[in-house]
XYZ file of C-alpha atoms in Angstrom:
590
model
C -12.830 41.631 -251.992
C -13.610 38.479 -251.316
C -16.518 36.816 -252.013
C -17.754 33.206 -250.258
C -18.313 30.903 -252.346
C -21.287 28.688 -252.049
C -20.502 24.879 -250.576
C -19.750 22.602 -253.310
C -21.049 19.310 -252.593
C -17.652 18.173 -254.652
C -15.754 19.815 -251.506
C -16.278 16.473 -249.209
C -16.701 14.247 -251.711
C -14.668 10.569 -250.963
C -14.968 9.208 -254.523
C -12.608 12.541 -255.712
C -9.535 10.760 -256.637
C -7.266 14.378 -255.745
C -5.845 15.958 -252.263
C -8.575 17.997 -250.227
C -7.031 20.855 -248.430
C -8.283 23.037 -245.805
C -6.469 25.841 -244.258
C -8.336 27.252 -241.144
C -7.025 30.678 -241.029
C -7.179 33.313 -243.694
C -4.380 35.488 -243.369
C -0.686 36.012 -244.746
C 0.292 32.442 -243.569
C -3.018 30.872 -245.767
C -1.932 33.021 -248.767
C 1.738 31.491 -248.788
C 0.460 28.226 -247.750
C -2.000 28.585 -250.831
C 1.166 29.479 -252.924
C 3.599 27.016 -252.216
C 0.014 24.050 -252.349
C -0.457 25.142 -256.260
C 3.233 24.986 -256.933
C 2.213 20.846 -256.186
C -1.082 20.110 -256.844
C -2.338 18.131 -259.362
C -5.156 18.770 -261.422
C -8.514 17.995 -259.387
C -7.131 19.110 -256.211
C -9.356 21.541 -253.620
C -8.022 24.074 -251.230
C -10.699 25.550 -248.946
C -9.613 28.669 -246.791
C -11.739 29.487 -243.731
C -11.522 32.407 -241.963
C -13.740 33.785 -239.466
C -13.166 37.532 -241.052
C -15.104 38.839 -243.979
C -11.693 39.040 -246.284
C -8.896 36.368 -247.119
C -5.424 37.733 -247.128
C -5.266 40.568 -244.567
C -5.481 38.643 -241.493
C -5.085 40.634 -238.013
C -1.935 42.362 -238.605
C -3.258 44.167 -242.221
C -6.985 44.408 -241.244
C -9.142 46.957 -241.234
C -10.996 45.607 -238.701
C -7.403 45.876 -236.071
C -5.376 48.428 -237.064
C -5.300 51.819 -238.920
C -3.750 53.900 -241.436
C -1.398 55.426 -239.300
C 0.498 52.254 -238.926
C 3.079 51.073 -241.009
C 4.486 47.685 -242.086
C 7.906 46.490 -240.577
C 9.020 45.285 -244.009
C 9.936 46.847 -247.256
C 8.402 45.893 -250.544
C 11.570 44.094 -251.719
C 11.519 41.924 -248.237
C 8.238 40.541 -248.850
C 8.423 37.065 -250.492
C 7.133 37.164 -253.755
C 3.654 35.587 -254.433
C 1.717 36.093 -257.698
C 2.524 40.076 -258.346
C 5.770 41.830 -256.621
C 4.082 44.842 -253.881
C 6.464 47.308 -256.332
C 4.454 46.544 -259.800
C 1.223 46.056 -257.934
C 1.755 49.243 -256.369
C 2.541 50.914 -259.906
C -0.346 49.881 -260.955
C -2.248 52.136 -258.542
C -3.524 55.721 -259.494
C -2.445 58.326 -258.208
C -5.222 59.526 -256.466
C -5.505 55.794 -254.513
C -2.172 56.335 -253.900
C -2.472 59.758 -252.311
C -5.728 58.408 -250.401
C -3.446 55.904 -248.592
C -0.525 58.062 -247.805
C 2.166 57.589 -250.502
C 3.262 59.216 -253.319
C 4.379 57.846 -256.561
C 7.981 58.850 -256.158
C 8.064 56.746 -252.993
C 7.179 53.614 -254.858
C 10.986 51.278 -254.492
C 11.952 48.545 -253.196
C 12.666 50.346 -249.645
C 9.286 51.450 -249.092
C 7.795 50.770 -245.837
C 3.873 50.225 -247.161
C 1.426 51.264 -244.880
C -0.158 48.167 -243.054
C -3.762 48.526 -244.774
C -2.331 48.758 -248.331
C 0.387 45.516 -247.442
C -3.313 44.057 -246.602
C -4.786 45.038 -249.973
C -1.932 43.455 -251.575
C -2.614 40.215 -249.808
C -6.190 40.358 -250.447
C -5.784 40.998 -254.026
C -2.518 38.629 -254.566
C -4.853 35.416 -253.067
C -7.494 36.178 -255.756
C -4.611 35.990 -258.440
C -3.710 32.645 -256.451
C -7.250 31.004 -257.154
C -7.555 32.222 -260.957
C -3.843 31.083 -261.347
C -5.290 27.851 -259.797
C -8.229 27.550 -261.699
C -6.073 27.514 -265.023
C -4.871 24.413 -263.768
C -7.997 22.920 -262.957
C -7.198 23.133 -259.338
C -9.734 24.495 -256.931
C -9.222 27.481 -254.766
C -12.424 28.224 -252.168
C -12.784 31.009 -250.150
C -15.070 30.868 -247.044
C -14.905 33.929 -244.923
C -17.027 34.413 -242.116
C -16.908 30.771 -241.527
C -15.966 29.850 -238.243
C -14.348 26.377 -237.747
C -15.862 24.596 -234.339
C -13.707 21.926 -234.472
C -11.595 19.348 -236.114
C -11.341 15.602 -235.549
C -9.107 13.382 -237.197
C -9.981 10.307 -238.311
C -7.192 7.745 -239.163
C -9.370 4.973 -240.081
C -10.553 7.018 -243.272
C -6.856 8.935 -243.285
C -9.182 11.949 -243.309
C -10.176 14.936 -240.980
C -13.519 16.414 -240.236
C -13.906 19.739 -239.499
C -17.266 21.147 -237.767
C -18.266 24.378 -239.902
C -20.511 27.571 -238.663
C -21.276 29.598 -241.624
C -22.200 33.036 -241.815
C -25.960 32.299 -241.084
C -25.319 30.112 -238.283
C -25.631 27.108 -239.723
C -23.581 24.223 -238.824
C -22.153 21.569 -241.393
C -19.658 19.206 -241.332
C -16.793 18.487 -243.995
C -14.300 15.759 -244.833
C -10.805 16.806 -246.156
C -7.536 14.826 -246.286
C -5.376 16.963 -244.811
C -5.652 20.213 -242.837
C -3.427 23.463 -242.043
C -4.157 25.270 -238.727
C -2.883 28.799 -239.631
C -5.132 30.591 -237.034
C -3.167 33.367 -236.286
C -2.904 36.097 -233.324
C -4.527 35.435 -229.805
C -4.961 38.325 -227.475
C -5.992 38.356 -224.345
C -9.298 39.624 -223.666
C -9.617 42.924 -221.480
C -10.746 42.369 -218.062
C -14.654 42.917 -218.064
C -15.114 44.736 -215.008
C -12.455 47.931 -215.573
C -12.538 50.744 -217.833
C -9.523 52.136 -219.802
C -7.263 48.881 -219.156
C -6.325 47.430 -222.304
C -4.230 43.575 -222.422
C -3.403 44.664 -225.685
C -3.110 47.963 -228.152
C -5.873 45.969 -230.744
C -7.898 46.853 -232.271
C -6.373 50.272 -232.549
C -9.482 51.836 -232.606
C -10.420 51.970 -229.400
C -7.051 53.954 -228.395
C -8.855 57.150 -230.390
C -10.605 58.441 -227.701
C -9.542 62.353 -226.191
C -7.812 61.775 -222.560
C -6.998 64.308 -220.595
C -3.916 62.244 -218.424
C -0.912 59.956 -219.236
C -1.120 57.090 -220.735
C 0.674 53.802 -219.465
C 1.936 51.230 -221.827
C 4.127 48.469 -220.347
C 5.978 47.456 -223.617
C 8.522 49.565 -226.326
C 7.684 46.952 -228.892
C 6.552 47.593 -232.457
C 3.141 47.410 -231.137
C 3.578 49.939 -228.459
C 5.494 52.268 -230.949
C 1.600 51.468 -233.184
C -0.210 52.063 -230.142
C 1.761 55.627 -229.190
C 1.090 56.725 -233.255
C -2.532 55.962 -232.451
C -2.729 58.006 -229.257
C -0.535 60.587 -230.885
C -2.928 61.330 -233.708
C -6.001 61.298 -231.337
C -4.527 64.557 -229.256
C -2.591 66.264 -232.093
C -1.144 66.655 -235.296
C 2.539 66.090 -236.716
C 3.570 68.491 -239.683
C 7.050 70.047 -240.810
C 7.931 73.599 -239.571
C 9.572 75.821 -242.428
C 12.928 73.724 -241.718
C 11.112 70.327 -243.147
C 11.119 69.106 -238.880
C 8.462 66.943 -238.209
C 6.684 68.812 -234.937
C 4.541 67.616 -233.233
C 1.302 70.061 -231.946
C -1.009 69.026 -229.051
C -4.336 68.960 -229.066
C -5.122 71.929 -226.565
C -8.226 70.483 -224.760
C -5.851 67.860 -223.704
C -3.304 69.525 -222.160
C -2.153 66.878 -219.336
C -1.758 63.923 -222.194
C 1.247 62.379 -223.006
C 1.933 58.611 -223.050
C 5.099 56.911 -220.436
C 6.352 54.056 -222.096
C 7.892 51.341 -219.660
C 10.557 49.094 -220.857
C 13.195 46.467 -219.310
C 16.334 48.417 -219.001
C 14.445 51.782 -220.093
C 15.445 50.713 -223.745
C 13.666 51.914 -227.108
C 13.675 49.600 -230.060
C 17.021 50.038 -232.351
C 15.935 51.841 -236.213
C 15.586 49.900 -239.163
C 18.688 49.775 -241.911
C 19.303 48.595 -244.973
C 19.352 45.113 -245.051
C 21.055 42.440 -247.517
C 18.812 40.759 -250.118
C 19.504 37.391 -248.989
C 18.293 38.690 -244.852
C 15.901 36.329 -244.096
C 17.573 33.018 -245.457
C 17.886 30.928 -242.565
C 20.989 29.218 -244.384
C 22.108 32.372 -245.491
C 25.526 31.921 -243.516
C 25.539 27.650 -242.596
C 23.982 25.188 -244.511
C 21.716 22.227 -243.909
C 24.678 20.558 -244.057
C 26.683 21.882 -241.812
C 24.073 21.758 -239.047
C 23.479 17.732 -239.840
C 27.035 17.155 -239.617
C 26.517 19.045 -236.131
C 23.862 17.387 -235.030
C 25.395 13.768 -236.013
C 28.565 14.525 -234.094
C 26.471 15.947 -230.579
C 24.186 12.907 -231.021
C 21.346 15.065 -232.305
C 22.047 17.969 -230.171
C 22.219 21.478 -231.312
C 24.460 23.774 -229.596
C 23.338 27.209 -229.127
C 27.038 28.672 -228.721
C 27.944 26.904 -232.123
C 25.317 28.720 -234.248
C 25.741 31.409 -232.382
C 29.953 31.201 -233.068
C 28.729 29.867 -236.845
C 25.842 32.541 -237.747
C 27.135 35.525 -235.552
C 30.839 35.990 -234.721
C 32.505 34.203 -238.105
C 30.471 36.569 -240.630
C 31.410 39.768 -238.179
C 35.156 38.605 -239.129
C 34.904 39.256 -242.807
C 32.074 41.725 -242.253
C 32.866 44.121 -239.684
C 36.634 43.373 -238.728
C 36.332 45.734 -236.162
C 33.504 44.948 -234.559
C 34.651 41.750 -234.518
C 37.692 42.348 -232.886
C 36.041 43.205 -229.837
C 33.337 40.419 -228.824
C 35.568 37.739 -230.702
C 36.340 35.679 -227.451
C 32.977 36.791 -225.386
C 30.136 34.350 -224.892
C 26.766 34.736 -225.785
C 25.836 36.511 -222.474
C 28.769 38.750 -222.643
C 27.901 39.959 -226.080
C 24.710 40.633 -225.017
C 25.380 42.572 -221.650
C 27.786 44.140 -223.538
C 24.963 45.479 -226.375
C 22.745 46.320 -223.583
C 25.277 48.275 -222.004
C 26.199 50.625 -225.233
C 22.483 51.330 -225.453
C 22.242 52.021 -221.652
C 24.923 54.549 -221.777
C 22.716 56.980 -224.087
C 19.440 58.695 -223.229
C 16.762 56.716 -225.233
C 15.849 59.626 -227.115
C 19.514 60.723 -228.170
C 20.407 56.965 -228.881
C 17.440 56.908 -231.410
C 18.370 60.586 -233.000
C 21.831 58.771 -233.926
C 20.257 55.829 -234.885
C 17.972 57.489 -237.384
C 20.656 59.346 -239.003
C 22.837 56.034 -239.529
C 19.544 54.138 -241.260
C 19.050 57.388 -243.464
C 22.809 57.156 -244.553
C 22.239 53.369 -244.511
C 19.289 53.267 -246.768
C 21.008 56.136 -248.825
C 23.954 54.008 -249.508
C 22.779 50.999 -249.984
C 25.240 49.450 -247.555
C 24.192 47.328 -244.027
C 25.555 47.810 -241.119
C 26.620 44.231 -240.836
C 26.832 44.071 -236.570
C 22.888 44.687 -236.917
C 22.563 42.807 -239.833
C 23.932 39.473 -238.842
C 22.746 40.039 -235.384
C 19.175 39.630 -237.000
C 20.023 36.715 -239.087
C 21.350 34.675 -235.958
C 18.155 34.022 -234.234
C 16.112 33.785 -236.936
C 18.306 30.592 -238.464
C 18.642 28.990 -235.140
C 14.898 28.967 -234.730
C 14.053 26.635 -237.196
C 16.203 24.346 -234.912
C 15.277 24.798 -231.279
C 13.564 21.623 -230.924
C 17.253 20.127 -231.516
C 18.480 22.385 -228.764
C 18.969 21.111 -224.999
C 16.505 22.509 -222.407
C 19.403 24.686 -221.170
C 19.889 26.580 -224.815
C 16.385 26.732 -225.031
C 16.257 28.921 -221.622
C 19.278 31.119 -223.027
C 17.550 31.154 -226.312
C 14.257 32.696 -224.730
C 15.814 34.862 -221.928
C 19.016 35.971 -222.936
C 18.919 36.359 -226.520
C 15.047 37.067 -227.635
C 14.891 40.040 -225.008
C 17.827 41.993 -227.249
C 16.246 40.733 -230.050
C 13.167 42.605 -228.812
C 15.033 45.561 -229.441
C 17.867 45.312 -232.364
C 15.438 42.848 -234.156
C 12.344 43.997 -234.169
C 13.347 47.521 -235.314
C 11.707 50.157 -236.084
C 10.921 51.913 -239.378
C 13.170 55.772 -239.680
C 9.924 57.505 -240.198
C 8.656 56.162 -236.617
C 11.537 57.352 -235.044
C 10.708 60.916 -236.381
C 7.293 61.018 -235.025
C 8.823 59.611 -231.662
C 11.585 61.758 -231.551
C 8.893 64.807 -232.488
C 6.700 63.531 -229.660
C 9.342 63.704 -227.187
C 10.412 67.097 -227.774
C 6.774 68.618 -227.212
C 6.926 67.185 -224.188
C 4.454 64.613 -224.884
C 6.123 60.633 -224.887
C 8.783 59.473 -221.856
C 10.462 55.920 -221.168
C 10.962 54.695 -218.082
C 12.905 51.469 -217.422
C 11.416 48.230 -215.286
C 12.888 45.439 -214.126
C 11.734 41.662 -213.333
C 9.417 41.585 -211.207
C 6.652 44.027 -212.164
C 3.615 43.692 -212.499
C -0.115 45.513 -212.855
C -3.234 45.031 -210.958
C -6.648 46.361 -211.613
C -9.288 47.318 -209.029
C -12.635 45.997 -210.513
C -14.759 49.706 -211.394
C -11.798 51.608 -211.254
C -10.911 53.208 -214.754
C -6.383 52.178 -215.649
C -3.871 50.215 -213.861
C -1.490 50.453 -211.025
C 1.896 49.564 -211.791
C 4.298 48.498 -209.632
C 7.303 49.177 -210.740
C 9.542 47.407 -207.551
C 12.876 48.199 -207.574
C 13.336 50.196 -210.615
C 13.428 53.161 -209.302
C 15.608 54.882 -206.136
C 14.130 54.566 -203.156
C 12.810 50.680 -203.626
C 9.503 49.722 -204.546
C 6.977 52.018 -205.788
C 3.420 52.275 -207.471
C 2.171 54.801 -210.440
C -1.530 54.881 -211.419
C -2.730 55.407 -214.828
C -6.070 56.160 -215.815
C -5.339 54.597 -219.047
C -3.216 51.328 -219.253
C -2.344 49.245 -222.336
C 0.178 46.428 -222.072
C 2.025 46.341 -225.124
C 4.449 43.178 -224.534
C 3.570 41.156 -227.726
C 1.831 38.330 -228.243
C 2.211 35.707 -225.842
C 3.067 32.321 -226.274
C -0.113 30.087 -225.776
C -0.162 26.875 -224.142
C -1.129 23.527 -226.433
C -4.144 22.797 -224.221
C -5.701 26.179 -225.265
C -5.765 25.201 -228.839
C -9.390 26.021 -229.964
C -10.220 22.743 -231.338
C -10.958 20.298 -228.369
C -11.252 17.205 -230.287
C -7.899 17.331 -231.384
C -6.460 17.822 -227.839
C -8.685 15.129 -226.740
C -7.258 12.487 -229.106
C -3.857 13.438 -228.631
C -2.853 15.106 -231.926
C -1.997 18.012 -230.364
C 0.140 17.436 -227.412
C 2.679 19.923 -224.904
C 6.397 20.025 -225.789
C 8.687 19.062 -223.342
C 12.484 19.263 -223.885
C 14.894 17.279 -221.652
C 18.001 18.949 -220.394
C 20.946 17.199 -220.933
C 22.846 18.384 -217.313
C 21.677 16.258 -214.102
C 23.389 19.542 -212.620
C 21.586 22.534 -210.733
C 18.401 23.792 -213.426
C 18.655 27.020 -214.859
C 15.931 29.085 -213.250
C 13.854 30.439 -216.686
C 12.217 33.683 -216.144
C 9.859 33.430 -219.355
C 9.319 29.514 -219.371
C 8.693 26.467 -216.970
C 10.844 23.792 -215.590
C 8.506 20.440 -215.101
C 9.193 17.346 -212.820
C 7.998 14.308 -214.076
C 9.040 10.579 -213.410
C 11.598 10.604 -215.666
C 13.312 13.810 -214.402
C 13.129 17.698 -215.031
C 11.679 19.194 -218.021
C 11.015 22.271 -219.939
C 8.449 23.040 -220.726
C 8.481 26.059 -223.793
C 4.595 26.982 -223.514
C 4.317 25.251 -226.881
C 2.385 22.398 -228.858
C 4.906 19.676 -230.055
C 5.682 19.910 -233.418
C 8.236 17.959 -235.937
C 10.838 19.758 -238.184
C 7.840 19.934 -240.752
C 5.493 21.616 -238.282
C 3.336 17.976 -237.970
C 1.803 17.916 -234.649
C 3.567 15.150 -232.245
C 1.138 12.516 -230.059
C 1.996 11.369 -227.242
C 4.310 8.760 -228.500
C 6.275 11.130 -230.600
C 5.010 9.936 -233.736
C 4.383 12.905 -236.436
C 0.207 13.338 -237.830
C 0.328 12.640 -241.177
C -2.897 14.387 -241.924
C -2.754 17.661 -239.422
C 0.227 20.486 -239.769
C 0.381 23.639 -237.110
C 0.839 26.780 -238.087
C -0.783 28.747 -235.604
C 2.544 30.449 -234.508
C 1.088 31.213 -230.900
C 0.727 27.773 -230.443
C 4.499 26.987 -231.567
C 6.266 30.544 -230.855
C 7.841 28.835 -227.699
C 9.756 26.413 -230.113
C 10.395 29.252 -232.661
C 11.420 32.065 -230.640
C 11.986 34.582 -233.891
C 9.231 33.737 -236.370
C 9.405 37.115 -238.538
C 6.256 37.930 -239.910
C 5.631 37.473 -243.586
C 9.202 35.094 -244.175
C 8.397 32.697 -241.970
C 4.929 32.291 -243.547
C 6.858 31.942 -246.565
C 9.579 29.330 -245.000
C 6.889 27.291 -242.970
C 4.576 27.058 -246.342
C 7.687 25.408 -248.571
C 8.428 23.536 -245.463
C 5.162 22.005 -245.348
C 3.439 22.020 -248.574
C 5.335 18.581 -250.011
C 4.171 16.525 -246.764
C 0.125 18.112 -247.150
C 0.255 17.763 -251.119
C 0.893 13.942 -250.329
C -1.761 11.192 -251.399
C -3.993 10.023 -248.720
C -2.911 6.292 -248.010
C -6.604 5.444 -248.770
C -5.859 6.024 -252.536
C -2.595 4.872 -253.475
């Protein structure tokens, strides 16, 4: 656990000749941050890491405080960038009996295994307290401060420092001086509205899902979280064990007998299964090169096309890959390839679709082989992210809402063992999907427990309504504008600023359905629902010029100018990204 440690009047001290680092955020993103910082620090260095949470490490995704055990990680142990100790010896390490406590068995210990989210959150925890005895070998210091919220920060270029305004656990206020700082603040959810019962704007924390209801459950959402949030609700009104066949069966609670949760999804579309995966997945160069994409961008005058990586990245692997496969969406565009995914999954029930789909990631998995037209598909998106802000306005809009929304569901896939308990669910009669389509929406009548949805046209017969006395939207987290950045001294001098991308067609706009289209005096503009950022994640002014003291890592904040950021790689990526630029001498002292 971690422990604060008690201020160090050192901390903010001007006459310390080394790099003062703070890091306002304390989970997975502050522990790789921390990682790839001590792989360039010099001796004398500090690294402070606030977090308003009592532990460093687990952040919202792996906390106790958020979710339970019930939920598991959507990444195996040998996915997880390495930090101090690999999740497969630190999990040998374990007895059995903690083991057993958290739900796995020794034999289940390899480099597939799915940990459950607590124990990926121990690892953190524990693998940031190797981090600052590691440090402290090298006479660099490591602080932790949780339960420290920070108020604000305020740069100051005269000094080529920051200030950040500090509320410790005891409610005192203090202010510190650093030289540079990372804003790794993590998730955002909406808050749930005040005056209705039962109607959830997200599925966290998962604890209060665990109540007994006697009535369906409405989720609007098949993403990971929803599948979380169904496992949650599932375990509150029943029990899953094996019949004398080894099925996983699902029994009901019998004082609920009216519960079962209706998932709603665009296109009535589950979330494809997890397979094996290639150890080289989550390279963003893993099939074109830095060099290759300048030689791109120097020949489109710094454009990025969207149809090149997706020609480079997608279709040209498939050819070596999956001939076959290949053979068939080798001369469709982008769109057609994905209408034409969409379609395949549309012809199958959900519930069948996923029965086949287990059985090819259990073959998969057993093997040891991909299957590469899943496999590439992921590794598309995820490489042209770190490039969007090179992208026109018009790629940008494909990016978002052609691409991302079957990346929503052959991306973000789920783990075998969730499609079990789903696929055990539906057969006791218990968990249905029912498709949406643009256009709907919720509303909530103020003392009235749920949500109405209106579903419009997605069903025969035109529009219609359903009421739920239980409603959780499950859609993700949402991108969050610049200007809601919780540190108003930074918007206020213009560090932090909106991105706007220009398009580069004076021809009829695109009409976005996820982002906005701006007119200003110069023309049209998109506008992503995202703070400006360089290709080092350095917050752009107004001007365009890069901070030198502030980097952004608060993916809400920047998700709308990296459409895939996957979880614990991109931590990894953004933290060697940005650790050379932080790890820099202040001007003040050269």
């Amino acid at each position: 656990m971690n422990v604060s440690d008690p201020v160090d009047p050192r901390e903010g001290d001007a006459r310390d000749p080394a790099v003062r680092v703070a890091i306002v955020g304390g989970g997975a993103a502050a522990v790789y941050l921390v990682a790839r910082l001590l792989e360039r620090a010099a001796p004398g260095a500090t690294i402070t890491v606030f977090d308003i949470a009592d532990r460093i490490g687990p952040g919202m995704p792996y906390g106790r405080a958020w979710t339970g055990a019930e939920h598991l990680a959507n990444i195996t142990c040998d996915e997880i960038p390495p930090l101090v100790t690999s999740p497969i010896a630190w999990l040998t390490d374990r007895s059995d009996a903690w083991l057993a406590t958290r739900g796995i068995a020794r034999a289940q210990i390899s480099r597939d295994l799915l940990m459950p989210r607590l124990v990926l959150g121990l690892w953190l925890e524990d693998q940031f307290t190797a981090l600052q005895a590691q440090a402290a070998t090298r006479g660099v210091r490591v602080l932790a401060r949780p339960g420290h919220a920070v108020l604000d920060v305020i740069d100051v270029p005269a000094a080529d420092a920051v200030r950040l305004r500090v509320r410790a656990r005891d409610g005192a206020v203090a202010t510190l001086e650093v030289d540079r700082v990372a804003l790794a603040t993590g998730h955002v959810w909406r808050s749930d509205p005040a005056d209705a019962l039962e109607c959830y704007m997200s599925p966290w924390p998962a604890a209060k899902l665990r109540g007994l209801r006697d009535h369906p459950v409405g989720l609007l959402g098949t993403s990971l979280s929803a599948i979380d949030a169904t496992m949650t609700l599932a375990l509150a009104h029943g029990r899953f064990a094996r019949d004398v066949d080894g099925r996983l069966r699902y029994a009901p609670d019998p004082r609920a007998p009216r519960f079962k949760v209706v998932m709603h999804s665009r296109h009535g579309l589950l979330p494809s299964v997890r397979t094996y995966c290639d150890d080289e997945q989550f390279d963003p160069h893993r099939f074109v090169s830095p060099a290759e994409i300048a030689a791109h961008l120097a020949a489109h005058h710094g454009r990025l096309s969207l149809d090149w990586m997706f020609t480079r990245v997608y279709k040209e692997p498939l050819a070596t890959l999956d001939p076959a496969f290949h053979a068939v969406i080798r001369d469709m565009s982008l769109e057609q390839v994905v209408a034409h995914l969409i379609a395949q999954r549309r012809a199958l029930d959900p519930f069948s679709l996923l029965a086949r789909e287990r059985e090819e990631a259990r073959a998969s998995f057993a093997t040891k082989r991909p299957l590469y037209r899943d496999d590439v598909l992921e590794a598309m998106p995820y490489a042209a992210s770190f490039y969007t802000r090179s992208m026109s306005a018009e790629d940008v809009i494909r990016f978002h809402d052609v691409l991302m929304p079957l990346a929503s569901i052959m991306i973000a896939a789920m783990p075998a063992e969730r499609a079990e308990s789903l696929l055990a669910l539906h057969e006791a009669g218990r968990l249905e999907v029912a498709p949406i389509r643009d256009g709907t929406s919720f509303t909530v009548t103020p003392g009235e427990p749920g949500a109405t949805l209106s579903l419009g046209d997605a069903a025969p017969g035109g529009a219609r309504e359903v009421h739920y006395a239980t409603f959780v939207l499950c859609t993700g987290q949402p991108r969050m504008p610049a200007s809601s950045l919780p540190f108003p001294t930074l918007i206020a001098q213009g560090v932090i600023t909106p991105a706007r991308l220009r398009f580069c067609d004076d021809g009829p706009r695109p009409s976005p359905r996820t982002l906005r289209v701006e007119a200003t005096a110069e023309g049209d503009v998109l506008d992503p629902i995202a703070a400006a950022v360089d290709d080092r994640f350095r917050p752009l002014d107004r001007s365009g010029q890069p901070s030198p003291r502030v980097t952004l890592l608060s993916f809400p904040y920047i998700a709308g100018l990296f459409p895939d950021h996957s979880g614990l790689p991109f931590c990894d990526a953004s933290a060697r990204i940005t650790a050379e630029h932080i790890m820099r001498p202040p001007t003040r002292r050269s």
